[in-house]
Structures are given as structure tokens and as C-alpha cells.
Coordinates of C-alpha atoms in Angstrom, one line a residue:
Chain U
X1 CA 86.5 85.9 56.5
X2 CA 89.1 87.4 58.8
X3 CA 92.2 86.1 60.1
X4 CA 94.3 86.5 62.6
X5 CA 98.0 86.0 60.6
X6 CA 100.3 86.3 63.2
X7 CA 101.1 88.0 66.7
X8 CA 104.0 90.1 67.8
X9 CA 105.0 91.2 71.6
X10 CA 106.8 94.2 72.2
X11 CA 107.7 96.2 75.4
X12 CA 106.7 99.8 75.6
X13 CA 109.1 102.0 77.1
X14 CA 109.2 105.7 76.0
X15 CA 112.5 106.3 75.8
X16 CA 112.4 103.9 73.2
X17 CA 110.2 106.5 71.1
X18 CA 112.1 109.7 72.4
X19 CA 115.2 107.5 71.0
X20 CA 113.6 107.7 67.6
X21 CA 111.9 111.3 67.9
X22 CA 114.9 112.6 68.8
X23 CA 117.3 111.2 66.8
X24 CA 119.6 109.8 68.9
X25 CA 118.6 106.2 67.9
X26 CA 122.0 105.5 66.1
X27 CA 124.2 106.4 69.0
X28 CA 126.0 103.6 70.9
X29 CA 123.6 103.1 74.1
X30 CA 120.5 102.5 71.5
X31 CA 122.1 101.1 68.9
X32 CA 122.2 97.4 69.8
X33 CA 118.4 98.3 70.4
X34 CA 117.4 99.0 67.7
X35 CA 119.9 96.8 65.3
X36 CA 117.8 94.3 66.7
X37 CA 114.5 95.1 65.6
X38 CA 115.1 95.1 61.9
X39 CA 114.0 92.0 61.1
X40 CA 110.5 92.0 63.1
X41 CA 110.1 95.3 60.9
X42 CA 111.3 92.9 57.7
X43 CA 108.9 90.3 58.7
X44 CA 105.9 92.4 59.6
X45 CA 105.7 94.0 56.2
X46 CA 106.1 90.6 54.5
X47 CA 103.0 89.8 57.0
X48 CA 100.8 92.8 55.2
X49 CA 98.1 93.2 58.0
X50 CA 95.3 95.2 57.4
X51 CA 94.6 95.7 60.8
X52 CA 96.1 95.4 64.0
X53 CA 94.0 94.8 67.1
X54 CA 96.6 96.0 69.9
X55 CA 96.8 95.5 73.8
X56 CA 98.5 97.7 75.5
X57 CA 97.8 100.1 78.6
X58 CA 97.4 104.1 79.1
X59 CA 99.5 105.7 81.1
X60 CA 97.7 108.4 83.0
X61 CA 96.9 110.2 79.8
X62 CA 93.7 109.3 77.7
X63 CA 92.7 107.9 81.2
X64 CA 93.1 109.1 84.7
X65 CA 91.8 107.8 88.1
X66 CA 89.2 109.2 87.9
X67 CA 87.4 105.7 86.0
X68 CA 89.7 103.2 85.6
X69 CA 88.1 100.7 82.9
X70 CA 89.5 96.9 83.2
X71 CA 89.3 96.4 79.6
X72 CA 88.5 99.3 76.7
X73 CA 88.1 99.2 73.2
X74 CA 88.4 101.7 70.8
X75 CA 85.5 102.0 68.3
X76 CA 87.0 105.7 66.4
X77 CA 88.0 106.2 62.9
X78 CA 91.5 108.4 64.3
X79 CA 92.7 108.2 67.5
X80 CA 95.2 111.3 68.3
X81 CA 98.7 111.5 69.3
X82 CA 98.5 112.2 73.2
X83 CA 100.3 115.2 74.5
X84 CA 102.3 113.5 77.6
X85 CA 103.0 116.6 78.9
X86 CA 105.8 117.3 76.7
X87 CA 104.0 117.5 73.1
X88 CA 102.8 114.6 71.7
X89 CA 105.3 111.8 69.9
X90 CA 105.9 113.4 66.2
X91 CA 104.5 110.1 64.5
X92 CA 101.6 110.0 62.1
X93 CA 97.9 109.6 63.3
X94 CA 96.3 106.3 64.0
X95 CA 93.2 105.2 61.6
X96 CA 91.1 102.6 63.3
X97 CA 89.0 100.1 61.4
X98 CA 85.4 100.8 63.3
X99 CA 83.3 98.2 61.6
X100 CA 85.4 95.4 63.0
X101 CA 85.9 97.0 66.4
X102 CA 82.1 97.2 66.5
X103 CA 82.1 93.7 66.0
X104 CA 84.6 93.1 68.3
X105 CA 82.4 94.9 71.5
X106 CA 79.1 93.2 70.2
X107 CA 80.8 89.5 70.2
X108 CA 83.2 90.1 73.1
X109 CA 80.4 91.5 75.6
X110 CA 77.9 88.9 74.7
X111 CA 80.7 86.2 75.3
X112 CA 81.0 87.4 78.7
X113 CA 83.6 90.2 78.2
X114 CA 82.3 93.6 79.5
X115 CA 84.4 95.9 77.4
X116 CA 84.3 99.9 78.0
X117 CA 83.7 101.3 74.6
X118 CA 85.7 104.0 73.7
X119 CA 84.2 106.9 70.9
X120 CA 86.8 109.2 71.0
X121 CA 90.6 108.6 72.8
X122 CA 93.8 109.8 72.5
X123 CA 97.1 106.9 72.1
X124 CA 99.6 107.6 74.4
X125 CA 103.4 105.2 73.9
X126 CA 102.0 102.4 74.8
X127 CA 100.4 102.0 71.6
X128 CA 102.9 104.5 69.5
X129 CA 106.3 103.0 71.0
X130 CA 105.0 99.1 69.8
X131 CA 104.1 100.9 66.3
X132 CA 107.8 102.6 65.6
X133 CA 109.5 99.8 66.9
X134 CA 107.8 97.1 64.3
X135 CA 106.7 99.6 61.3
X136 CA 109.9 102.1 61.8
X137 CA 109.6 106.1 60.8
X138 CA 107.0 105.9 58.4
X139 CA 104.8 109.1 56.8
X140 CA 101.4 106.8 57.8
X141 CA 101.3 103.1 59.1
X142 CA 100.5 100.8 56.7
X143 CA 97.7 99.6 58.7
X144 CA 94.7 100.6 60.6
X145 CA 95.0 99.9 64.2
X146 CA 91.9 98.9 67.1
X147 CA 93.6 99.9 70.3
X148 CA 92.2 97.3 73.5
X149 CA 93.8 99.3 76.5
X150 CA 93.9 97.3 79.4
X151 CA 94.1 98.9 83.4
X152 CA 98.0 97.6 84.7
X153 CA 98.0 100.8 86.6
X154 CA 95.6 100.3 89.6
X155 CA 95.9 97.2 91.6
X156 CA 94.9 94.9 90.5
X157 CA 94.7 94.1 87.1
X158 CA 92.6 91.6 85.5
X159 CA 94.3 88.1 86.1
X160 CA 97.1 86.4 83.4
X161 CA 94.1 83.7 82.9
X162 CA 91.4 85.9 81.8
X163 CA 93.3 87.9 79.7
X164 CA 94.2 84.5 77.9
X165 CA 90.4 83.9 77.7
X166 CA 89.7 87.9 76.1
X167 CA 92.5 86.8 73.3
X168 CA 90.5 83.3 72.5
X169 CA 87.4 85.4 72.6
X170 CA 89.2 87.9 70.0
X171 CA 90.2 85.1 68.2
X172 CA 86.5 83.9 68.0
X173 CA 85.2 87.2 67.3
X174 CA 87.9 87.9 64.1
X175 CA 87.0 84.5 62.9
X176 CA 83.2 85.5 62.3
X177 CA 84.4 88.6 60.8
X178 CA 82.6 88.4 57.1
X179 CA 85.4 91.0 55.5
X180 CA 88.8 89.3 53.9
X181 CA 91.2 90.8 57.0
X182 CA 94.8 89.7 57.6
X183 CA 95.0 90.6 61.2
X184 CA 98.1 90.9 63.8
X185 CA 97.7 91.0 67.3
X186 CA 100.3 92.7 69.4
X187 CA 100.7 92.2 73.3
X188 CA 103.0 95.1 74.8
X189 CA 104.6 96.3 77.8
X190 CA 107.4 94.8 79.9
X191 CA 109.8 92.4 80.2
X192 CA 110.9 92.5 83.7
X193 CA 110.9 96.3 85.1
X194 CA 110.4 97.9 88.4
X195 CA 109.8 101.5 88.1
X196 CA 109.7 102.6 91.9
X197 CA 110.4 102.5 95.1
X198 CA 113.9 101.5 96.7
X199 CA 114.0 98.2 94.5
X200 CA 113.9 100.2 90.9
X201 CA 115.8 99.1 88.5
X202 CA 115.1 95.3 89.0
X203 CA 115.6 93.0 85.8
X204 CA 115.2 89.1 86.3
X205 CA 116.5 87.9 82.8
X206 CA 115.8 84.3 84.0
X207 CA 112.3 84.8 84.4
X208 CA 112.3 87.1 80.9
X209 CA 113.8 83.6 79.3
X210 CA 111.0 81.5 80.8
X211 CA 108.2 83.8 80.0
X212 CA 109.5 84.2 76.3
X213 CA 109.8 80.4 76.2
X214 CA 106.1 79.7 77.0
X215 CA 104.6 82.7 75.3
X216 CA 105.6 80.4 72.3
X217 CA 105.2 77.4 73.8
X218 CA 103.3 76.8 76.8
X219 CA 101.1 79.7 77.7
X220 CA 98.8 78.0 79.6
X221 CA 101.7 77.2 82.4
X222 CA 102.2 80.8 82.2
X223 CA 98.2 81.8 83.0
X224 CA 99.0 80.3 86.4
X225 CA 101.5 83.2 87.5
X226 CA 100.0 85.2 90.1
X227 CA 100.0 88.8 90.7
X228 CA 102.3 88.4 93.7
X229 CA 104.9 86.6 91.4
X230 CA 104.8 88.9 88.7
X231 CA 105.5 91.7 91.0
X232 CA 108.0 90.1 93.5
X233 CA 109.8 87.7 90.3
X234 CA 109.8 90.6 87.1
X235 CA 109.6 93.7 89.3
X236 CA 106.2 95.7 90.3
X237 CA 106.0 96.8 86.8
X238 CA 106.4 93.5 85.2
X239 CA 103.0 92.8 85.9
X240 CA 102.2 94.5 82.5
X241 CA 103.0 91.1 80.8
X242 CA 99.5 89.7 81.4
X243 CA 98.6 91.8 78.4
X244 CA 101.1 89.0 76.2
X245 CA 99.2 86.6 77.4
X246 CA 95.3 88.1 75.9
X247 CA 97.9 88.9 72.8
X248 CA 99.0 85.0 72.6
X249 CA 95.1 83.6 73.4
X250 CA 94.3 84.9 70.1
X251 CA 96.7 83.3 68.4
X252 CA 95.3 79.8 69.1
X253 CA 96.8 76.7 70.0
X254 CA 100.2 76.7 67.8
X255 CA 102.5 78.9 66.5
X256 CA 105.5 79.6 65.4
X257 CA 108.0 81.4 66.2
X258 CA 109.5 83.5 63.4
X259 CA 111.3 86.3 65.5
X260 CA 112.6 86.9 68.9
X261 CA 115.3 89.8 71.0
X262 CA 115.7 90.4 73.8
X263 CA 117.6 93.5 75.4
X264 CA 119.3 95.3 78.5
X265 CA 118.8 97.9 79.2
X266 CA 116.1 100.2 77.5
X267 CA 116.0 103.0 80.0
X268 CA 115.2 100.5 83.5
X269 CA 113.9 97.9 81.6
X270 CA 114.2 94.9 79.7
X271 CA 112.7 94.6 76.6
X272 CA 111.5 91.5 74.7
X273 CA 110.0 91.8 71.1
X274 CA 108.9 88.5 69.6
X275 CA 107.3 87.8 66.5
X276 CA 104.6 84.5 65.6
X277 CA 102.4 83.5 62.8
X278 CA 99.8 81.4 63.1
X279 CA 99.0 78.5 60.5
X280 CA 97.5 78.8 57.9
Chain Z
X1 CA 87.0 87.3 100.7
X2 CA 89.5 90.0 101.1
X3 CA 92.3 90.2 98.6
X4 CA 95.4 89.0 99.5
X5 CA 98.0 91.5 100.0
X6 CA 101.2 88.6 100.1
X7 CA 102.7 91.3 98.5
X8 CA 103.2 93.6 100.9
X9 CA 106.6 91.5 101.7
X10 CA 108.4 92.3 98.7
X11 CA 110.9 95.1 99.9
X12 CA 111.3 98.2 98.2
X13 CA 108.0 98.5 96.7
X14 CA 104.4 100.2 96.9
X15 CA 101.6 98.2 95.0
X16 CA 99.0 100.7 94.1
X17 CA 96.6 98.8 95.4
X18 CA 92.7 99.9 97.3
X19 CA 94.6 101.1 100.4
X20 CA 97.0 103.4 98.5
X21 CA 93.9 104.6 96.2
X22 CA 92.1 105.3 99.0
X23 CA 94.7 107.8 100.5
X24 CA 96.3 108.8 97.3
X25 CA 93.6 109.8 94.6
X26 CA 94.0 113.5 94.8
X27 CA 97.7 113.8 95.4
X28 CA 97.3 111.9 91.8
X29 CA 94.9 113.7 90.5
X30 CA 97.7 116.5 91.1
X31 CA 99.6 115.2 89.0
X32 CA 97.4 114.6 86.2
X33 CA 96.6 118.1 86.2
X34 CA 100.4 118.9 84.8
X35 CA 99.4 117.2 82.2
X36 CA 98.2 120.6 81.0
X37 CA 100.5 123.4 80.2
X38 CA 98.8 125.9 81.7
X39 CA 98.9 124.2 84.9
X40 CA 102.3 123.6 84.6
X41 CA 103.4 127.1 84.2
X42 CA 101.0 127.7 87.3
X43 CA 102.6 124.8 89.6
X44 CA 105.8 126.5 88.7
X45 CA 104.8 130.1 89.4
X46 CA 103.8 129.1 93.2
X47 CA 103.9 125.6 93.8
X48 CA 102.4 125.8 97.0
X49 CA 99.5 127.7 96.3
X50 CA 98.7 125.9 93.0
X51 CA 99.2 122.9 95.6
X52 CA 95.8 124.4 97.5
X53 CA 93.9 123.9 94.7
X54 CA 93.5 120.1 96.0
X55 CA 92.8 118.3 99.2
X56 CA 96.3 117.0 100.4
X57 CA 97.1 116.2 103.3
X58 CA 99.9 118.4 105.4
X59 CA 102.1 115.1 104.0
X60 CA 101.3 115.5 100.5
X61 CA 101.9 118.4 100.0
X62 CA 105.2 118.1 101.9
X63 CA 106.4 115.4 99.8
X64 CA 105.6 117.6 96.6
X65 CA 107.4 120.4 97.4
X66 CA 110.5 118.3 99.1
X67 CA 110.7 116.3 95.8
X68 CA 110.5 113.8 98.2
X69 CA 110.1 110.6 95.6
X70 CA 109.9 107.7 97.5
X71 CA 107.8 109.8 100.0
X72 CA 105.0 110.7 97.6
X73 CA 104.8 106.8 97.1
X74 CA 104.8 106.3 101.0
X75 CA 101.4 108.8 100.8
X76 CA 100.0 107.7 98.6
X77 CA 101.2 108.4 95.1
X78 CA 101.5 106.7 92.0
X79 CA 104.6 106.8 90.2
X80 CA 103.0 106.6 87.0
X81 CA 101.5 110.4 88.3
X82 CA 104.1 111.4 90.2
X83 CA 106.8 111.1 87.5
X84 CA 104.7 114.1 85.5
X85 CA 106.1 116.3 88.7
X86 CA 109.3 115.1 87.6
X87 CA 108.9 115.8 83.8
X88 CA 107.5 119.3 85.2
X89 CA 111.2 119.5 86.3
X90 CA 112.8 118.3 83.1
X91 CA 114.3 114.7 85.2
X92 CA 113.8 111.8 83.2
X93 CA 112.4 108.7 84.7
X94 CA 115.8 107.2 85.4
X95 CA 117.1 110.5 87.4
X96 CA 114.0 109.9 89.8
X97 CA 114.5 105.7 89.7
X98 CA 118.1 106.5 90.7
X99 CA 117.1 109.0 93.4
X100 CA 114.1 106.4 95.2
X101 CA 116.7 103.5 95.1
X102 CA 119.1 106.2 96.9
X103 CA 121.8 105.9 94.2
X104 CA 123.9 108.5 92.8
X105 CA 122.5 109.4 88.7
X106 CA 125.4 107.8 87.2
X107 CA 126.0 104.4 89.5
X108 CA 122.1 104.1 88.7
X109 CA 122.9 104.5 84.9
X110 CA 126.2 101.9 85.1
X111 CA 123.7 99.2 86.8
X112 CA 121.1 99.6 84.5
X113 CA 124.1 99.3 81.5
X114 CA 125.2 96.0 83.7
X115 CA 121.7 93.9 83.5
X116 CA 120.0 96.1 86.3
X117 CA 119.4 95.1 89.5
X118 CA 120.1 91.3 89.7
X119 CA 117.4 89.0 91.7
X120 CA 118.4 88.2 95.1
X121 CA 116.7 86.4 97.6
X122 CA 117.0 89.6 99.8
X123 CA 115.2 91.9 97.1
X124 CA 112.6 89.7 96.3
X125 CA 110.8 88.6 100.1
X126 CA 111.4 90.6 103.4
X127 CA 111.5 87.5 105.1
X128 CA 115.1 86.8 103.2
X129 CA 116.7 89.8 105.0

């Protein structure tokens, strides 16, 4: 049977990857960053996944406007490197695990969860920034990956609550799995960041501390956050932390915490990486 | 039931929400097209013809050629779009978070470096002012 063996969150932001891509991870603005990642990296290849289910969001690049799925999950055996408009990332291909994503659109859609199924997609960083950040530079990762992209970018995403609900449903799904899988689930994108307007550049470490707090603890407390408090409390662009929250559902009721860091500034945002494993 | 839009009192900032989409899609769609280098090299050759390859408005395409950031937000854009025009000019995100805030590159940068821009009751609800 599958299992899901242990969850990790991790913000996104691609200067973290052009950081690493170009080298210029060891200077003195990144290197607190990235000092503090080693030991999710040391703990996630203690963890040996097989697989990695993990939530994150496109960025106008395997997706545009022009249809804007709530939830999507990616079915191929490779998902490419997106170009970004600048090349794409020089990291090594992702390999999906199709049989299990299969199973995860068959259970999720008839338990209620209309997933957009995705045959062929590119990864943009939102998926390959959460990758180098836990795995490092590596010649291949050392695990197949099933991305579940979710839409942060038009207003408005799906609520905190019912991404909570798609991780217990993922959860569910994994469970019923027949294949021996170890499985990690990762939830990325913020901590608090505002990308835009005249009020870029906001950061509320308070409300980072609180979320981290009940993404361990209390994550039901935290399914109650509305849109509007997202936005106005961790910036317009902190809204992207729903997608911890389907990350933590499928975790199940307890965890513990092995890992956490938290940083400011990566680029104009704060970053949060935490690290969980389930009981056994 | 309409959606609430209690957000529209945060200050400083333009939720992409159904009345922005419904104003902004091609001065997005734009953008997405930079995604391709081909495009690119044509935006750059003559921006404002390649511009009349989609229906803006007068405003749009303004905005565009003005590098007007917070403007292209005001009509519609999405900065997650409208940051590829910026890439297209070889700014990084911070030069153009830096410019919409009205802040000079490097007093940007030293804020960011200080814990960014703390929470205030002024910066969070319009009512506060």
C-alpha cells in the first residue's frame, strides 16, 4: 500500500533558482538562504520518497488566461523545463509516476474533486524552485514527481478550506494505492509577499509565525482565513499559502515537526520551508 | 450572491479579480505572447505596431509603451504578465516592485534587506489613513 511519509512547505520565488543557476548562491545576500536549507535537504533523502505529489501554481507559462483550471493534475511520464522567457532553468527533467496520478484523478473526481487532467505540460519554478531548494544540484531527482497545479493567479482562488479537503482526499486516494510508495507531499509558494502595486514589498513576519505555527499544529484554525485576510494581512500575493494548506490535509491529523526556516528577504519575499512526517 | 469585493480597501493593490479580467485579458494575452522569442525580437523592433496585433485600448497601449507599471495594473494588467514586458527589458522583478511603490532601486533593495515593508494600520485598510 502507499503512504504518505511526510510533507514539506516551501516558497517559490525564482530568484531563488536563478541564485543556484547562476551561481551566485554562495555570495553574502543568499547565503543565509541557502545555509538554511541544508538540513531539509539532509532529512528529505533520509525520507527516500518515491514520489512526490506537489502543489504548486503556474505562472503564466504552461497556462495562460486563456483557461484557467482551479485544480490540474498531471497524468505524463516527463514534464519539460518551461522556457520563462529567458531559457528554461538548467535543472534535469521531471519523470512523473502516471499510474498513481491516474489513480489520483479517478478517486479525486469521484470524491467530488473535478480535477483538469493534464497529458502533456511544461513545469515552470513553482515546481523546479521547491525541487533545488529540498534535493539541491542534482544530475536527476531522486524521485518521480505528480505536479497538482492550482489557479492563485485569477481571483479567486479556490478557498483555504477546500484545499484542506483536496489534501484529505489525496490522502484517501494514496492510501488505496495497491503499490509499496513512500510519498511526500509538498505545499509551495509564499510566505507573506506582495508583488504589485504601490504596497510591494509587504512582509508581515507576525502573521508568517502564526501560519507556520498552525500549519503544524492547528490547520483547521487556519482554513478559516479568508481571501480578504490573506491579501490585506500577508500581502496580495500571500494568498498562494492556501496551497499549504491541501499540502497539510494530506498529512492527516498529526505530525511532527522535523524542520522549520524561515527567511528575509528572498528577492520581496519571505520564505518559509518546513519539513513534517507523519506517523507511522 | 455577488462576491464580495471587501478588498478593494486594501491600499496599494489591484486584485485580479472578474472586473480586471474583464478589461484586461488581451493587454495579458500581450504579454504572454513575449513568452516567445520571436515575438520578443518583434515587440522590440516596433513596439507599437507589434502592439496592433491586439485589441487594446488607446490606455493600454499607452501604459505599454510609457512602461507605465502601476498603470498597466490600473487597466487592467496582471503583474504576473506584465512583468514578461519587464524581462523583455532585462529589469528584474524587484527593479519594477521598486518603481510601482515609487521608490528609488536601491532604497527598495535596503527595505527589502531590512524585513520589507512592515504592517501598519495605514497599509493594510484605507479606512486607517
Amino acid at each position: 500500500m502507499a503512504r504518505i511519509v511526510g510533507g514539506i512547505a516551501c516558497s517559490h520565488v525564482p530568484a531563488i533558482g536563478a541564485a543556484l543557476d547562476k551561481g551566485t548562491s554562495t555570495n553574502p545576500y543568499w547565503t543565509p538562504y541557502f545555509n538554511g536549507t541544508v538540513p531539509a535537504r539532509e532529512w528529505l533523502a533520509k525520507l527516500k520518497p518515491d514520489v512526490a505529489i506537489l502543489i504548486y501554481n503556474d505562472h503564466a507559462n504552461a497556462l495562460s488566461l486563456e483557461m484557467i483550471p482551479t485544480f490540474l493534475l498531471g497524468t505524463a511520464a516527463h514534464f519539460p523545463v518551461a522556457d520563462e522567457g529567458f531559457g528554461p532553468r538548467p535543472v534535469p527533467p521531471v519523470y512523473g509516476h502516471p499510474k498513481l496520478a491516474w489513480h489520483l484523478v479517478e478517486n479525486l473526481i469521484l470524491d467530488e474533486f473535478d480535477m483538469t487532467i493534464a497529458n502533456e505540460m511544461p513545469v515552470d519554478h513553482g515546481l523546479t524552485v521547491p525541487l533545488s531548494v529540498t534535493c539541491g544540484q542534482v544530475k536527476q531527482w531522486p524521485f518521480k514527481v505528480i505536479p497538482l497545479c492550482v489557479n492563485v493567479i485569477q481571483y479567486p482562488p479556490p478557498t483555504g478550506v477546500r484545499c484542506f479537503k483536496l489534501g484529505q482526499a489525496i490522502r484517501r486516494a494514496v492510501e488505496d494505492f495497491p503499490e509499496d510508495l513512500r510519498v511526500v507531499v509538498y505545499g509551495t509558494g509564499g510566505m507573506s509577499h506582495q508583488l504589485q502595486g504601490e504596497r510591494a514589498g509587504f512582509v508581515n513576519q507576525e502573521f508568517d509565525t502564526m501560519f507556520l505555527d498552525g500549519i503544524v499544529d492547528d490547520p483547521e484554525k487556519l482554513t478559516r482565513i479568508s481571501h480578504t485576510q490573506y491579501m490585506r494581512e500577508s500581502g496580495s500575493e500571500g494568498i498562494e499559502m492556501v496551497m499549504w494548506l491541501a499540502m497539510r490535509g494530506a498529512l492527516g491529523p498529526k505530525v511532527r515537526e522535523a524542520y522549520r526556516f524561515y527567511h528575509v528577504p528572498t528577492s520581496n519575499t519571505a520564505s518559509g520551508l518546513l519539513c513534517m512526517e507523519t506517523p507511522a | 450572491m455577488a462576491a464580495p469585493r471587501d478588498y478593494e480597501d486594501i491600499p496599494g493593490t489591484y486584485v485580479y479579480d472578474a472586473e480586471r479580467g474583464r478589461v484586461g485579458y488581451h493587454l495579458n494575452m500581450f504579454c504572454m505572447s513575449l513568452n516567445d522569442p520571436e515575438n520578443r525580437k518583434a515587440f522590440k523592433a516596433n513596439e507599437a505596431q507589434y502592439l496592433d496585433r491586439f485589441p487594446l485600448t488607446a490606455e493600454q497601449k499607452d501604459a505599454v509603451l510609457k512602461r507605465d507599471w502601476l498603470g498597466m495594473l490600473k487597466v487592467g494588467g496582471n503583474i504576473y504578465y506584465t512583468i514578461k514586458i519587464a524581462f523583455c527589458d532585462g529589469l528584474t522583478f524587484q527593479d519594477v516592485a521598486g518603481m510601482m511603490c515609487g521608490m528609488p532601486k536601491e532604497e527598495y533593495g535596503k527595505m527589502m534587506l531590512g524585513g520589507g515593508r512592515i504592517p501598519t494600520p495605514e497599509n493594510q485598510s484605507k479606512g486607517k489613513k
